[in-house]
Amino acid sequence: MNPAYVALESGHVLEGRARAPGTARGELVFTTAYTGYEESLTDPSYEEQILTFSYPLIGNYGVREDRFESDRIHPRAVLARELTDDVADWLASEGVPAVDHLDTRDVVTDVREGGAMKCGIAVGEDITPDDARAELEQCEAMSDHTEIGAQVSVDEPVVRGADNDGPTVALVDCGAKGSIVDSLLARNATVHVLPHDVSTADVEAVDPDVLFVSNGPGDPVNFEAAIDLVQAFVEDTPVAGICLGQQIVAEALGGVTEKMTFGHRGVNQPVLDLESGRVVMTTQNHGYTVAEPGDHLEVTQINVNDDTPEGLDGIEYDVLTRQYHPEANPGPEDTLDFFDDVLAMATPRRSPRAIPADD
Ligand SMILES: NC(=O)CC[C@H](N)C(=O)O
């Protein structure tokens, strides 16, 4: 059996079982999700990260392409207590190193105490702990990945559901999960999937009923073109966003985002809707959060565990965003109606003011 080492920024070096060979570096994060490993591994939001599964057995129902959220695996490497052969073979086939037989409780404790941290990993014949340390030394901070949008976005516009007769959505693809597109198509929308740095003129040519900013990896402030786009359209066009999309919309409208200690990643994050008092269970995968919504956005939903903003509404503009993943996949489907609410913005929400009768 080949050796496998994981070097953490905390100074710890762990030894585990080699499950897929290679070397890698990235930001170490963990998810508590107990299902949905195919969806998580193909979620572009995990680009440049090393994903630890805290649930102890990953891969027990195989690997099926129809559950993928994109066309490749995005985390740079995977850590687990136990990976089945199905998952290990899939990771190996895509060149993504993997280590299991780790005490993932130690890994999670390190990340909870030290925050999402840099990590190096080395798996293969003749490797030593120093190979993992060498990877760690070369690891960049997440905010330094300024071109991360280009790594995950479409290069050219793609039109989906061209024959649908519902609203036209311009989806700014900052690393969109397939289920976001599917959720819009299922509601009869035509979706123009556009590059993360699409120009204002190219969006104007689409003449969208809704501008929708997707989820995606990295630091929202590195998505300058998408921030500019929201500013250019928000006065005349309804704007929606999911996860990174919420953060980009906030940055565009005078809000501020910040990095969390270790973020929220899992499928049972409780969210309180402040108006209805209702709590829903949500799927989450983020390391940044909106710290200040600014003067144009109102916080309408919060995380029950730490009060961070989970939903924003425009005060004077038609804006609706979520920090969690209403499209589920994986996780609970309690919040799919977000997509109905977004598309409802395509038709004027406010009924015209009643004209007083002449007397
Ligand atoms: N799922 C996402 O869109 C993640 C958003 C952002 N990259 C974060 O970590 O906060």
Short mmCIF file of C-alpha atoms and ligand atoms in Angstrom, two decimals:
data_model
loop_
_atom_site.label_atom_id
_atom_site.label_comp_id
_atom_site.label_asym_id
_atom_site.label_seq_id
_atom_site.Cartn_x
_atom_site.Cartn_y
_atom_site.Cartn_z
CA MET A 1 0.00 0.00 0.00
CA ASN A 2 1.37 3.44 -0.94
CA PRO A 3 1.88 6.04 1.80
CA ALA A 4 -0.49 9.02 2.08
CA TYR A 5 0.19 12.23 4.01
CA VAL A 6 -1.83 15.35 4.76
CA ALA A 7 -0.03 18.49 6.03
CA LEU A 8 -2.20 21.12 7.71
CA GLU A 9 -1.44 24.80 8.26
CA SER A 10 -2.02 24.11 11.97
CA GLY A 11 1.29 22.18 11.90
CA HIS A 12 -0.28 18.73 12.09
CA VAL A 13 0.77 16.06 9.58
CA LEU A 14 -1.64 13.13 9.30
CA GLU A 15 -1.01 9.73 7.78
CA GLY A 16 -3.84 7.78 6.18
CA ARG A 17 -4.62 5.17 3.59
CA ALA A 18 -3.90 5.96 -0.08
CA ARG A 19 -7.17 5.87 -2.08
CA ALA A 20 -6.25 7.91 -5.16
CA PRO A 21 -2.68 8.98 -6.02
CA GLY A 22 -1.24 12.44 -6.63
CA THR A 23 -0.26 15.65 -4.91
CA ALA A 24 -2.52 18.63 -4.28
CA ARG A 25 -2.96 21.79 -2.25
CA GLY A 26 -5.98 23.84 -1.34
CA GLU A 27 -8.11 25.37 1.38
CA LEU A 28 -9.14 22.67 3.84
CA VAL A 29 -12.88 22.65 4.58
CA PHE A 30 -15.37 20.07 5.86
CA THR A 31 -18.97 19.17 5.09
CA THR A 32 -21.27 17.42 7.52
CA ALA A 33 -23.53 16.16 4.70
CA TYR A 34 -24.26 12.45 5.10
CA THR A 35 -25.52 11.95 1.54
CA GLY A 36 -24.92 13.71 -1.74
CA TYR A 37 -21.22 13.07 -2.23
CA GLU A 38 -21.62 12.97 -6.03
CA GLU A 39 -23.35 16.35 -6.00
CA SER A 40 -20.80 17.88 -3.60
CA LEU A 41 -17.78 16.60 -5.48
CA THR A 42 -19.11 18.05 -8.77
CA ASP A 43 -20.20 21.38 -7.20
CA PRO A 44 -17.93 24.07 -8.78
CA SER A 45 -18.04 26.03 -5.50
CA TYR A 46 -15.42 23.58 -4.13
CA GLU A 47 -12.79 24.62 -6.72
CA GLU A 48 -9.36 25.11 -5.04
CA GLN A 49 -10.53 23.45 -1.81
CA ILE A 50 -9.70 20.15 -0.13
CA LEU A 51 -12.94 18.59 1.04
CA THR A 52 -13.20 16.54 4.22
CA PHE A 53 -16.36 14.49 4.71
CA SER A 54 -17.14 14.31 8.43
CA TYR A 55 -19.74 11.58 7.85
CA PRO A 56 -17.75 8.35 8.29
CA LEU A 57 -18.78 6.36 5.19
CA ILE A 58 -18.80 7.94 1.74
CA GLY A 59 -19.76 6.08 -1.43
CA ASN A 60 -22.18 3.48 -0.08
CA TYR A 61 -24.71 3.95 -2.91
CA GLY A 62 -22.25 4.07 -5.82
CA VAL A 63 -21.52 6.77 -8.37
CA ARG A 64 -24.10 7.82 -10.97
CA GLU A 65 -23.53 10.52 -13.54
CA ASP A 66 -27.12 11.73 -13.50
CA ARG A 67 -26.48 13.09 -10.01
CA PHE A 68 -23.50 15.21 -11.10
CA GLU A 69 -23.80 19.00 -10.83
CA SER A 70 -21.12 19.70 -13.47
CA ASP A 71 -18.86 17.75 -15.80
CA ARG A 72 -15.93 17.22 -13.43
CA ILE A 73 -14.79 16.90 -9.80
CA HIS A 74 -13.89 20.31 -8.33
CA PRO A 75 -12.20 19.81 -4.93
CA ARG A 76 -8.43 19.45 -5.36
CA ALA A 77 -8.38 16.44 -3.00
CA VAL A 78 -10.69 14.46 -0.71
CA LEU A 79 -10.27 13.30 2.91
CA ALA A 80 -12.56 10.82 4.66
CA ARG A 81 -12.86 8.15 7.31
CA GLU A 82 -13.85 5.50 4.73
CA LEU A 83 -14.28 5.84 0.97
CA THR A 84 -15.80 2.97 -0.99
CA ASP A 85 -13.97 1.63 -4.04
CA ASP A 86 -16.60 3.20 -6.33
CA VAL A 87 -15.77 6.70 -5.12
CA ALA A 88 -12.02 6.08 -4.83
CA ASP A 89 -11.92 4.77 -8.43
CA TRP A 90 -13.89 7.79 -9.66
CA LEU A 91 -11.50 10.20 -7.88
CA ALA A 92 -8.47 8.33 -9.26
CA SER A 93 -9.92 8.40 -12.80
CA GLU A 94 -10.12 12.21 -12.61
CA GLY A 95 -6.66 12.56 -11.04
CA VAL A 96 -7.99 13.83 -7.70
CA PRO A 97 -5.90 12.52 -4.76
CA ALA A 98 -7.80 10.94 -1.89
CA VAL A 99 -6.91 9.70 1.58
CA ASP A 100 -9.10 7.74 3.99
CA HIS A 101 -8.72 5.88 7.29
CA LEU A 102 -8.14 9.31 8.82
CA ASP A 103 -9.61 10.35 12.14
CA THR A 104 -11.74 13.04 10.54
CA ARG A 105 -12.81 14.20 14.02
CA ASP A 106 -9.24 15.54 14.40
CA VAL A 107 -9.37 17.26 11.02
CA VAL A 108 -12.74 18.87 11.78
CA THR A 109 -11.56 19.98 15.25
CA ASP A 110 -8.49 21.63 13.70
CA VAL A 111 -10.63 23.48 11.14
CA ARG A 112 -13.22 24.54 13.72
CA GLU A 113 -10.46 25.93 15.95
CA GLY A 114 -8.07 27.31 13.33
CA GLY A 115 -10.59 28.17 10.61
CA ALA A 116 -10.52 27.01 6.99
CA MET A 117 -6.78 26.56 6.49
CA LYS A 118 -4.16 25.79 3.86
CA CYS A 119 -3.44 22.12 3.31
CA GLY A 120 -1.01 20.01 1.28
CA ILE A 121 -1.50 16.36 0.37
CA ALA A 122 0.81 13.74 -1.15
CA VAL A 123 -0.24 10.19 -2.03
CA GLY A 124 1.85 7.63 -3.94
CA GLU A 125 4.92 5.45 -4.10
CA ASP A 126 8.03 6.79 -2.30
CA ILE A 127 6.36 9.97 -1.03
CA THR A 128 7.25 11.34 2.42
CA PRO A 129 5.62 13.79 4.84
CA ASP A 130 7.91 16.45 3.33
CA ASP A 131 6.13 16.08 -0.02
CA ALA A 132 2.86 17.03 1.68
CA ARG A 133 4.62 19.91 3.49
CA ALA A 134 6.05 21.15 0.16
CA GLU A 135 2.50 21.30 -1.26
CA LEU A 136 1.32 23.17 1.84
CA GLU A 137 4.08 25.76 1.41
CA GLN A 138 2.96 26.48 -2.15
CA CYS A 139 -0.71 26.80 -1.21
CA GLU A 140 -2.26 30.21 -1.96
CA ALA A 141 -4.91 31.89 0.17
CA MET A 142 -8.39 31.59 -1.33
CA SER A 143 -8.66 35.37 -1.84
CA ASP A 144 -5.49 35.26 -4.01
CA HIS A 145 -7.26 33.10 -6.61
CA THR A 146 -8.31 36.17 -8.56
CA GLU A 147 -9.01 34.27 -11.81
CA ILE A 148 -11.08 31.53 -10.21
CA GLY A 149 -14.20 32.54 -12.16
CA ALA A 150 -12.52 31.62 -15.46
CA GLN A 151 -11.73 28.14 -14.11
CA VAL A 152 -15.40 27.24 -13.61
CA SER A 153 -17.50 29.38 -15.96
CA VAL A 154 -18.69 28.65 -19.50
CA ASP A 155 -16.41 30.26 -22.13
CA GLU A 156 -19.25 31.10 -24.48
CA PRO A 157 -22.97 31.76 -23.90
CA VAL A 158 -25.21 28.68 -23.93
CA VAL A 159 -28.99 28.95 -24.39
CA ARG A 160 -31.11 26.37 -22.54
CA GLY A 161 -34.86 25.93 -22.94
CA ALA A 162 -35.03 28.13 -26.05
CA ASP A 163 -38.56 26.85 -26.80
CA ASN A 164 -39.89 27.57 -23.31
CA ASP A 165 -42.39 30.41 -23.15
CA GLY A 166 -41.69 31.57 -19.60
CA PRO A 167 -39.42 34.44 -18.53
CA THR A 168 -35.94 34.91 -20.02
CA VAL A 169 -33.21 34.56 -17.40
CA ALA A 170 -29.61 35.78 -17.89
CA LEU A 171 -27.67 33.43 -15.61
CA VAL A 172 -24.20 34.81 -14.87
CA ASP A 173 -22.24 31.56 -14.56
CA CYS A 174 -19.68 32.01 -11.79
CA GLY A 175 -19.57 28.21 -11.38
CA ALA A 176 -23.28 27.37 -11.52
CA LYS A 177 -24.60 24.04 -10.28
CA GLY A 178 -26.61 22.21 -12.92
CA SER A 179 -29.60 22.03 -10.60
CA ILE A 180 -29.99 25.82 -10.66
CA VAL A 181 -30.41 25.73 -14.44
CA ASP A 182 -32.72 22.69 -14.13
CA SER A 183 -34.88 24.43 -11.50
CA LEU A 184 -35.39 27.40 -13.85
CA LEU A 185 -36.06 25.18 -16.89
CA ALA A 186 -38.61 23.18 -14.87
CA ARG A 187 -40.49 26.46 -14.43
CA ASN A 188 -40.57 27.09 -18.16
CA ALA A 189 -37.85 29.76 -18.23
CA THR A 190 -35.42 30.23 -21.09
CA VAL A 191 -31.95 30.37 -19.53
CA HIS A 192 -28.99 32.13 -21.15
CA VAL A 193 -25.94 30.74 -19.33
CA LEU A 194 -23.36 33.53 -19.68
CA PRO A 195 -19.62 33.73 -18.88
CA HIS A 196 -18.74 35.16 -15.44
CA ASP A 197 -17.23 38.26 -17.11
CA VAL A 198 -19.97 38.83 -19.70
CA SER A 199 -20.22 42.46 -20.83
CA THR A 200 -23.18 44.72 -20.14
CA ALA A 201 -23.79 44.96 -23.90
CA ASP A 202 -23.99 41.17 -24.24
CA VAL A 203 -26.52 40.96 -21.41
CA GLU A 204 -28.51 43.83 -22.96
CA ALA A 205 -28.65 41.81 -26.19
CA VAL A 206 -30.33 38.97 -24.25
CA ASP A 207 -32.88 41.49 -22.87
CA PRO A 208 -33.49 39.36 -19.76
CA ASP A 209 -36.57 39.47 -17.52
CA VAL A 210 -34.30 38.48 -14.61
CA LEU A 211 -30.54 38.80 -14.06
CA PHE A 212 -29.48 35.79 -11.94
CA VAL A 213 -26.00 35.50 -10.39
CA SER A 214 -25.00 31.90 -9.67
CA ASN A 215 -23.12 30.18 -6.89
CA GLY A 216 -19.39 29.73 -7.32
CA PRO A 217 -15.99 29.33 -5.66
CA GLY A 218 -13.67 31.78 -3.97
CA ASP A 219 -13.91 35.32 -2.70
CA PRO A 220 -16.85 37.37 -4.08
CA VAL A 221 -14.74 40.54 -4.42
CA ASN A 222 -12.76 38.78 -7.18
CA PHE A 223 -15.89 38.73 -9.40
CA GLU A 224 -15.59 42.38 -10.45
CA ALA A 225 -17.39 42.04 -13.78
CA ALA A 226 -20.44 40.43 -12.16
CA ILE A 227 -20.49 43.14 -9.47
CA ASP A 228 -20.46 45.83 -12.21
CA LEU A 229 -23.22 44.00 -14.08
CA VAL A 230 -25.56 44.00 -11.08
CA GLN A 231 -24.98 47.74 -10.66
CA ALA A 232 -25.72 48.33 -14.35
CA PHE A 233 -29.00 46.37 -14.37
CA VAL A 234 -30.56 46.62 -10.92
CA GLU A 235 -32.57 49.80 -11.59
CA ASP A 236 -34.44 48.31 -14.55
CA THR A 237 -34.18 44.52 -14.24
CA PRO A 238 -35.03 42.18 -11.32
CA VAL A 239 -31.87 40.62 -9.84
CA ALA A 240 -31.54 37.23 -8.09
CA GLY A 241 -28.59 35.37 -6.61
CA ILE A 242 -27.64 32.16 -4.85
CA CYS A 243 -24.71 31.81 -2.42
CA LEU A 244 -21.76 33.56 -4.18
CA GLY A 245 -24.56 35.32 -6.08
CA GLN A 246 -25.99 36.78 -2.86
CA GLN A 247 -22.50 37.96 -1.88
CA ILE A 248 -21.88 39.56 -5.30
CA VAL A 249 -25.27 41.33 -5.20
CA ALA A 250 -24.47 42.67 -1.72
CA GLU A 251 -21.03 43.91 -2.83
CA ALA A 252 -22.66 45.59 -5.84
CA LEU A 253 -25.27 47.44 -3.77
CA GLY A 254 -23.08 48.93 -1.06
CA GLY A 255 -22.90 45.90 1.24
CA VAL A 256 -19.78 44.25 2.64
CA THR A 257 -18.74 40.58 2.68
CA GLU A 258 -16.25 38.89 4.98
CA LYS A 259 -14.63 35.51 5.45
CA MET A 260 -16.16 33.25 8.12
CA THR A 261 -13.98 31.12 10.41
CA PHE A 262 -14.91 27.76 8.87
CA GLY A 263 -18.17 28.50 7.06
CA HIS A 264 -21.31 26.41 6.64
CA ARG A 265 -21.17 23.14 4.69
CA GLY A 266 -23.87 20.54 5.15
CA VAL A 267 -27.47 19.65 4.44
CA ASN A 268 -29.20 20.52 7.72
CA GLN A 269 -28.50 24.21 8.31
CA PRO A 270 -31.57 25.80 9.97
CA VAL A 271 -32.77 29.10 8.49
CA LEU A 272 -35.37 31.40 10.06
CA ASP A 273 -37.62 33.51 7.86
CA LEU A 274 -38.02 36.70 9.89
CA GLU A 275 -41.45 37.60 8.51
CA SER A 276 -43.22 34.23 8.79
CA GLY A 277 -41.29 32.91 11.80
CA ARG A 278 -40.89 29.63 9.90
CA VAL A 279 -37.65 27.63 10.08
CA VAL A 280 -36.52 25.59 7.08
CA MET A 281 -33.67 23.11 6.70
CA THR A 282 -31.19 24.08 4.00
CA THR A 283 -28.18 22.87 2.05
CA GLN A 284 -25.13 25.08 2.41
CA ASN A 285 -21.58 25.36 1.12
CA HIS A 286 -19.94 28.69 1.80
CA GLY A 287 -16.97 30.26 3.57
CA TYR A 288 -17.82 33.95 3.04
CA THR A 289 -20.88 35.80 4.29
CA VAL A 290 -22.58 39.16 3.95
CA ALA A 291 -21.38 41.19 6.95
CA GLU A 292 -23.30 44.39 6.09
CA PRO A 293 -26.23 44.40 3.63
CA GLY A 294 -25.85 48.15 2.87
CA ASP A 295 -28.65 50.68 2.35
CA HIS A 296 -30.43 48.98 -0.55
CA LEU A 297 -30.94 45.47 0.87
CA GLU A 298 -32.90 44.14 3.81
CA VAL A 299 -32.05 40.91 5.65
CA THR A 300 -35.20 38.73 5.54
CA GLN A 301 -33.78 35.36 6.64
CA ILE A 302 -31.03 34.43 9.12
CA ASN A 303 -29.11 31.32 10.14
CA VAL A 304 -30.51 30.02 13.44
CA ASN A 305 -27.03 28.93 14.64
CA ASP A 306 -25.11 32.18 14.15
CA ASP A 307 -27.57 34.83 12.89
CA THR A 308 -25.69 35.37 9.60
CA PRO A 309 -27.83 36.66 6.69
CA GLU A 310 -29.44 33.88 4.65
CA GLY A 311 -31.85 35.89 2.53
CA LEU A 312 -31.85 39.46 1.21
CA ASP A 313 -34.64 41.51 -0.39
CA GLY A 314 -34.21 44.75 -2.30
CA ILE A 315 -35.62 47.78 -0.49
CA GLU A 316 -36.35 49.93 -3.54
CA TYR A 317 -35.25 47.46 -6.26
CA ASP A 318 -36.60 44.02 -7.21
CA VAL A 319 -33.84 41.88 -5.68
CA LEU A 320 -34.10 38.43 -4.09
CA THR A 321 -31.10 36.38 -2.94
CA ARG A 322 -30.30 33.35 -0.81
CA GLN A 323 -27.03 32.37 0.91
CA TYR A 324 -28.10 28.69 1.01
CA HIS A 325 -28.86 26.43 -1.95
CA PRO A 326 -32.63 26.40 -2.66
CA GLU A 327 -31.98 24.01 -5.57
CA ALA A 328 -31.00 21.29 -3.03
CA ASN A 329 -29.04 18.46 -4.73
CA PRO A 330 -27.99 17.33 -2.29
CA GLY A 331 -30.25 18.03 0.65
CA PRO A 332 -33.74 19.11 1.61
CA GLU A 333 -36.16 20.54 -0.94
CA ASP A 334 -37.97 22.85 1.52
CA THR A 335 -36.94 25.99 -0.34
CA LEU A 336 -37.55 25.21 -4.03
CA ASP A 337 -40.25 27.90 -4.05
CA PHE A 338 -37.42 30.46 -4.20
CA PHE A 339 -37.37 29.85 -7.96
CA ASP A 340 -41.10 30.62 -8.21
CA ASP A 341 -40.53 33.85 -6.27
CA VAL A 342 -37.60 34.81 -8.53
CA LEU A 343 -39.59 34.23 -11.72
CA ALA A 344 -42.57 36.08 -10.25
CA MET A 345 -40.34 39.19 -10.23
CA ALA A 346 -40.39 38.98 -14.04
CA THR A 347 -43.95 40.27 -13.97
CA PRO A 348 -44.44 43.48 -11.96
CA ARG A 349 -44.90 42.52 -8.30
CA ARG A 350 -46.75 45.59 -7.14
CA SER A 351 -50.25 46.11 -8.44
CA PRO A 352 -50.76 49.56 -9.97
CA ARG A 353 -51.93 52.13 -7.48
CA ALA A 354 -55.72 52.54 -7.50
CA ILE A 355 -56.69 55.80 -9.22
CA PRO A 356 -59.01 57.84 -6.98
CA ALA A 357 -62.42 58.28 -8.57
CA ASP A 358 -63.48 61.82 -9.51
CA ASP A 359 -66.35 63.03 -7.44
N1 LIG B 1 -21.58 27.84 -2.85
C1 LIG B 1 -21.10 29.04 -3.11
O1 LIG B 1 -21.56 29.76 -3.99
C2 LIG B 1 -19.90 29.51 -2.31
C3 LIG B 1 -19.72 30.99 -2.29
C4 LIG B 1 -18.34 31.46 -1.85
N2 LIG B 1 -17.32 30.88 -2.68
C5 LIG B 1 -18.12 31.13 -0.40
O2 LIG B 1 -17.34 30.26 -0.08
O3 LIG B 1 -18.73 31.73 0.45
#
